[in-house]
Short mmCIF file of C-alpha atoms in Angstrom, two decimals:
data_model
loop_
_atom_site.label_atom_id
_atom_site.label_comp_id
_atom_site.label_asym_id
_atom_site.label_seq_id
_atom_site.Cartn_x
_atom_site.Cartn_y
_atom_site.Cartn_z
CA ARG A 1 43.91 30.54 -3.80
CA GLY A 2 43.54 32.73 -6.72
CA SER A 3 40.90 31.24 -9.44
CA GLY A 4 40.92 27.81 -7.76
CA PRO A 5 38.10 26.52 -5.53
CA LYS A 6 37.64 28.62 -2.24
CA ILE A 7 37.62 25.97 0.68
CA ALA A 8 36.59 26.95 4.40
CA PHE A 9 37.77 24.83 7.12
CA VAL A 10 35.21 24.31 9.97
CA THR A 11 35.63 22.70 13.33
CA TYR A 12 33.78 22.89 16.87
CA VAL A 13 34.61 23.49 20.47
CA ALA A 14 32.12 21.61 22.73
CA TYR A 15 34.22 21.81 26.08
CA PHE A 16 37.20 23.91 27.04
CA PRO A 17 39.93 24.76 28.04
CA ASP A 18 40.07 21.91 30.63
CA GLU A 19 38.89 19.14 28.34
CA TYR A 20 40.16 20.45 25.20
CA ASP A 21 43.32 21.47 24.00
CA PHE A 22 42.14 24.72 22.10
CA GLY A 23 45.41 25.10 20.15
CA HIS A 24 45.14 21.71 18.69
CA ILE A 25 42.55 22.70 16.09
CA THR A 26 44.90 25.12 14.35
CA SER A 27 47.11 22.26 13.35
CA ALA A 28 44.46 20.33 11.58
CA ARG A 29 44.79 22.38 8.45
CA GLY A 30 48.35 21.08 8.02
CA SER A 31 48.90 24.33 5.94
CA ALA A 32 49.00 28.16 7.06
CA GLY A 33 47.14 31.00 5.81
CA LEU A 34 43.67 29.30 4.91
CA PRO A 35 40.36 30.23 6.41
CA TYR A 36 39.62 28.13 9.53
CA PHE A 37 36.47 28.68 11.54
CA VAL A 38 35.49 27.20 14.75
CA VAL A 39 31.92 26.75 16.10
CA ILE A 40 31.86 27.91 19.68
CA ASP A 41 28.57 27.57 21.93
CA GLY A 42 27.68 31.23 22.72
CA TYR A 43 27.12 30.27 26.34
CA ARG A 44 30.92 30.14 26.30
CA ARG A 45 31.54 33.30 24.79
CA ASP A 46 33.06 34.72 28.19
CA ILE A 47 35.51 31.94 28.57
CA TYR A 48 36.38 32.43 25.15
CA TYR A 49 37.41 36.23 25.59
CA ASP A 50 38.33 36.43 29.10
CA GLU A 51 39.50 33.27 30.30
CA TYR A 52 41.23 31.94 26.92
CA CYS A 53 42.07 34.65 24.57
CA GLY A 54 44.37 36.88 26.58
CA GLN A 55 45.83 34.49 28.90
CA ASN A 56 49.23 34.54 27.33
CA GLU A 57 51.35 34.67 24.01
CA GLN A 58 50.73 31.22 23.08
CA THR A 59 46.83 31.35 23.41
CA ASN A 60 46.60 34.84 21.88
CA ASP A 61 48.61 33.40 18.59
CA VAL A 62 45.73 30.85 18.50
CA CYS A 63 43.02 33.16 18.64
CA LYS A 64 44.35 35.33 15.91
CA LYS A 65 44.16 32.41 13.32
CA ILE A 66 40.60 31.41 13.81
CA VAL A 67 37.17 33.01 12.88
CA PRO A 68 34.71 32.19 15.86
CA VAL A 69 31.22 30.89 14.37
CA TRP A 70 28.81 31.40 17.58
CA THR A 71 25.62 29.52 18.33
CA GLU A 72 24.06 28.30 21.27
CA CYS A 73 23.37 24.58 22.32
CA PRO A 74 22.46 23.55 25.76
CA SER A 75 24.66 20.97 27.37
CA SER A 76 24.04 17.33 26.66
CA GLU A 77 25.82 14.25 25.39
CA TYR A 78 24.60 15.33 21.98
CA VAL A 79 25.89 18.98 22.16
CA ARG A 80 28.48 18.25 19.44
CA GLY A 81 25.49 17.48 16.88
CA CYS A 82 24.00 20.84 17.69
CA LEU A 83 27.03 22.75 17.40
CA ALA A 84 27.71 21.08 14.23
CA GLN A 85 24.32 21.80 12.36
CA HIS A 86 23.84 25.20 13.49
CA GLY A 87 27.61 26.18 12.90
CA LEU A 88 27.52 25.13 9.51
CA ARG A 89 23.92 26.56 8.80
CA ASN A 90 25.58 30.04 10.07
CA MET A 91 28.53 29.48 8.15
CA LEU A 92 26.42 29.22 4.99
CA MET A 93 24.32 32.10 5.92
CA GLU A 94 27.23 34.25 6.54
CA TYR A 95 29.71 33.05 4.33
CA GLY A 96 28.13 30.91 1.55
CA SER A 97 28.90 33.34 -1.23
CA GLU A 98 32.61 33.39 -0.27
CA PHE A 99 33.49 29.60 -0.54
CA ASP A 100 32.64 26.70 -2.80
CA TRP A 101 33.47 23.91 -0.30
CA PHE A 102 33.13 23.48 3.35
CA VAL A 103 35.23 21.06 5.23
CA PHE A 104 33.86 19.82 8.73
CA VAL A 105 36.77 18.02 10.39
CA HIS A 106 37.49 17.01 14.01
CA ASP A 107 40.34 18.52 15.67
CA ASP A 108 42.30 15.14 15.57
CA THR A 109 42.80 15.44 11.95
CA TYR A 110 45.79 16.61 9.83
CA LEU A 111 44.70 17.53 6.26
CA ARG A 112 46.90 17.88 3.06
CA THR A 113 45.03 21.13 2.07
CA ASP A 114 46.92 21.48 -1.32
CA TYR A 115 45.89 17.81 -2.02
CA LEU A 116 42.37 18.58 -1.12
CA HIS A 117 42.40 21.60 -3.43
CA THR A 118 43.23 19.39 -6.13
CA TYR A 119 40.48 17.01 -5.74
CA ALA A 120 37.95 19.99 -5.36
CA GLY A 121 39.16 21.86 -8.58
CA LEU A 122 38.83 18.30 -10.43
CA LEU A 123 35.34 18.04 -9.56
CA ASP A 124 34.35 21.33 -10.23
CA HIS A 125 36.01 21.48 -13.78
CA HIS A 126 34.28 17.91 -14.71
CA PHE A 127 31.20 18.27 -12.89
CA GLY A 128 30.49 21.95 -11.70
CA ALA A 129 30.42 20.50 -8.65
CA SER A 130 30.29 23.03 -5.83
CA SER A 131 26.92 24.18 -7.29
CA GLN A 132 25.78 20.48 -7.25
CA PRO A 133 24.84 18.49 -3.87
CA MET A 134 27.90 16.30 -3.47
CA VAL A 135 30.17 15.36 -0.57
CA MET A 136 33.85 13.87 -0.18
CA THR A 137 34.88 11.95 2.90
CA ALA A 138 38.18 10.65 4.15
CA THR A 139 37.38 7.69 6.39
CA GLY A 140 38.21 4.55 4.56
CA GLY A 141 35.14 3.40 2.69
CA ALA A 142 31.26 3.02 3.27
CA ARG A 143 29.83 1.43 6.30
CA VAL A 144 26.50 -0.08 7.07
CA LEU A 145 24.61 2.31 9.10
CA GLU A 146 24.99 1.80 12.92
CA GLY A 147 21.78 0.56 14.17
CA VAL A 148 20.40 -1.25 11.04
CA ASP A 149 20.10 -4.80 11.47
CA SER A 150 18.92 -7.65 9.55
CA SER A 151 15.35 -6.61 9.77
CA CYS A 152 16.16 -4.31 6.78
CA ASP A 153 16.24 -5.82 3.45
CA ASN A 154 19.28 -5.60 1.71
CA THR A 155 21.26 -4.31 4.44
CA GLU A 156 24.69 -4.50 2.93
CA ASP A 157 24.01 -2.38 -0.37
CA ASP A 158 21.20 -0.13 0.52
CA TYR A 159 22.23 1.15 4.06
CA ARG A 160 25.75 1.73 3.50
CA TYR A 161 27.31 5.29 3.65
CA PRO A 162 30.83 6.82 4.48
CA HIS A 163 31.51 7.73 7.99
CA GLY A 164 31.66 11.55 8.67
CA ASP A 165 34.89 12.08 10.51
CA VAL A 166 36.00 14.27 7.59
CA VAL A 167 33.13 15.62 5.50
CA VAL A 168 33.54 17.99 2.69
CA TYR A 169 30.27 19.54 1.75
CA SER A 170 29.80 21.36 -1.84
CA ARG A 171 27.96 24.46 -1.49
CA GLY A 172 25.01 22.90 -3.31
CA ALA A 173 25.03 20.17 -0.67
CA LEU A 174 24.63 22.63 2.25
CA ASN A 175 22.23 24.58 0.53
CA GLN A 176 20.06 21.44 0.64
CA LEU A 177 20.90 20.65 4.28
CA LYS A 178 20.37 24.02 5.73
CA ARG A 179 16.51 23.89 6.07
CA GLY A 180 16.79 20.66 7.87
CA PHE A 181 19.56 22.12 10.08
CA ALA A 182 17.05 24.61 11.01
CA MET A 183 14.63 21.83 12.24
CA ASP A 184 17.52 20.11 14.13
CA SER A 185 17.78 17.41 11.51
CA LEU A 186 21.29 16.24 12.67
CA LEU A 187 20.61 16.36 16.43
CA ASN A 188 17.26 14.56 16.02
CA GLN A 189 18.78 11.71 14.11
CA MET A 190 21.86 11.49 16.63
CA VAL A 191 19.11 11.39 19.48
CA GLU A 192 17.17 8.87 17.74
CA TRP A 193 19.88 6.49 17.10
CA LYS A 194 21.55 7.22 20.24
CA LEU A 195 24.80 8.38 18.41
CA VAL A 196 27.10 10.65 20.28
CA SER A 197 29.61 10.82 17.27
CA VAL A 198 29.03 13.62 14.88
CA GLY A 199 30.53 11.51 12.22
CA ARG A 200 27.94 8.85 12.70
CA GLY A 201 25.23 11.45 12.80
CA PHE A 202 26.51 12.91 9.37
CA GLN A 203 26.61 9.34 8.04
CA VAL A 204 22.94 8.78 8.45
CA LEU A 205 22.01 12.46 7.34
CA ASN A 206 24.11 12.19 4.25
CA TRP A 207 22.46 9.06 3.44
CA MET A 208 19.02 10.25 3.97
CA TYR A 209 19.92 12.96 1.39
CA SER A 210 21.46 10.47 -1.11
CA PHE A 211 24.24 12.67 -1.56
CA PRO A 212 26.88 11.15 -4.10
CA CYS A 213 30.01 10.74 -2.28
CA LEU A 214 33.71 10.83 -3.36
CA LEU A 215 35.77 8.49 -1.34
CA LEU A 216 39.10 10.26 -0.44
CA PRO A 217 42.06 8.10 0.92
CA ALA A 218 43.21 8.51 4.47
CA ALA A 219 45.74 7.25 7.00
CA ILE A 220 44.53 6.24 10.40
CA GLN A 221 46.29 7.66 13.61
CA TYR A 222 49.51 7.92 11.82
CA PRO A 223 51.31 7.61 8.37
CA ILE A 224 53.37 4.63 7.58
CA GLU A 225 56.40 5.21 5.71
CA GLY A 226 56.77 3.47 2.24
CA LYS A 227 52.80 2.57 2.64
CA LYS A 228 51.34 3.38 -0.80
CA GLU A 229 47.78 4.07 0.59
CA ASP A 230 49.24 6.55 3.33
CA GLU A 231 51.41 8.46 0.61
CA ASP A 232 48.24 8.99 -1.58
CA SER A 233 46.25 9.87 1.16
CA ILE A 234 44.51 13.17 1.71
CA GLY A 235 45.66 13.27 5.52
CA VAL A 236 45.61 11.40 8.68
CA VAL A 237 42.53 10.78 10.80
CA GLN A 238 41.93 9.92 14.18
CA ILE A 239 45.38 11.13 15.55
CA ASN A 240 45.43 10.27 19.36
CA ASN A 241 48.37 12.01 20.86
CA PRO A 242 49.51 15.66 20.94
CA LEU A 243 52.72 14.90 18.85
CA GLY A 244 50.84 13.27 16.06
CA MET A 245 49.89 16.41 14.18
CA LYS A 246 53.67 17.40 14.32
CA GLU A 247 54.75 14.15 12.91
CA SER A 248 52.10 13.82 10.23
CA HIS A 249 53.29 17.39 9.18
CA GLN A 250 57.08 16.29 9.09
CA HIS A 251 56.03 13.19 7.18
CA TYR A 252 54.12 14.98 4.46
CA ALA A 253 55.80 18.35 4.20
CA GLY A 254 59.29 16.99 3.24
CA GLY A 255 58.45 16.56 -0.35
CA SER A 256 59.38 12.80 -0.58
CA THR A 257 55.56 11.80 -0.24
CA LEU A 258 54.10 13.40 -2.93
CA PRO A 259 50.61 11.71 -3.88
CA LYS A 260 49.72 10.27 -7.24
CA LYS A 261 48.35 12.27 -9.81
CA VAL A 262 44.52 12.78 -9.47
CA SER A 263 42.54 12.15 -12.52
CA ARG A 264 38.64 11.60 -13.10
CA GLN A 265 39.23 7.98 -14.13
CA GLY A 266 40.71 7.51 -10.68
CA LEU A 267 37.90 8.67 -8.67
CA VAL A 268 36.25 6.28 -6.19
CA TRP A 269 32.41 7.01 -5.78
CA HIS A 270 29.72 5.72 -3.41
CA ASN A 271 26.47 6.37 -4.65
CA VAL A 272 23.45 5.69 -2.60
CA THR A 273 19.61 5.12 -3.27
CA GLY A 274 18.69 3.23 0.06
CA PHE A 275 16.54 6.01 1.57
CA LYS A 276 14.51 6.33 -1.47
CA LYS A 277 13.23 2.77 -0.82
CA THR A 278 11.89 3.57 2.77
CA LYS A 279 8.61 4.16 3.91
CA THR A 280 9.51 7.67 4.92
CA TYR A 281 10.64 8.57 1.43
CA ALA A 282 7.59 7.07 -0.07
CA THR A 283 5.13 9.27 2.31
CA LEU A 284 7.21 12.50 2.59
CA GLY A 285 9.65 12.51 -0.24
CA ARG A 286 13.03 14.12 -0.32
CA PRO A 287 14.08 15.47 3.15
CA SER A 288 15.56 18.79 1.36
CA LYS A 289 11.73 19.62 0.64
CA TRP A 290 10.50 19.11 4.22
CA LYS A 291 9.24 22.36 5.78
CA GLU A 292 8.64 23.04 9.60
CA THR A 293 9.24 19.54 10.99
CA TRP A 294 11.98 17.23 10.69
CA HIS A 295 10.83 13.51 10.38
CA VAL A 296 12.84 11.37 12.20
CA TRP A 297 13.90 8.19 10.38
CA ASN A 298 14.49 4.99 12.12
CA THR A 299 15.01 1.38 11.25
CA SER A 300 11.35 0.46 11.69
CA GLU A 301 10.41 2.20 8.50
CA CYS A 302 13.39 0.71 6.37
CA ASN A 303 11.02 -1.54 4.32
#
């Protein structure tokens, strides 16, 4: 995209083809011609090449639009966490110099990519953001971390962070995360908290790293005609039917739903300091500085 911010779009394939409509992921971009990477378990390499790509004209067209990122993850209920952490780490190691921002997105998401570029360009212009540890999310606001209860002091303020269904990492943020990813940081936190949702796992991990987070407006399941918040949204999350992608694209591509102009004054931030008040932080310091071992955080260490 010329001199503007370079953005990579990343998703994962946990199970396919029986449990996963592989072609669905290419719709999540909402725009053609952009880099789109798919993290795939290396154990399924033969399925990808032999049983899926090459089957017919439709699947061949899908395979031409994506770049596979291979990793190896044993099957379990937390396999998505393994795919996410090692896929993003591999992305950074292989393509880190080519992109400024990395969008990790579920397959049930429609993104208005030009609008996303506007946000990324604004942050880069004012803050040099792509080189700084910074996150953008599109999930409707910050929530208390799942599993945190009243035993933690100041729960409402200190233990909130936006959910990570759509999480946009600056290159600087991924550089801080990569050592933890090599120590299974995301997977270990998901197992500890019994979180099968990668979005919930990212919520905990990003909170631990205390990344400042820009909140992006998003429609839920489908855009509502005339609803101001949806017209200004970055896209649609949690689309729950196959026609949802097409309908979302038709809604936003017509030109009558142009978003409001994005300005620095209109940005909504979530800034977190809660992890820095925990026993874990007092003893071990910043997670980005940990070596060899990931120190799992749990609520018994919250105060």
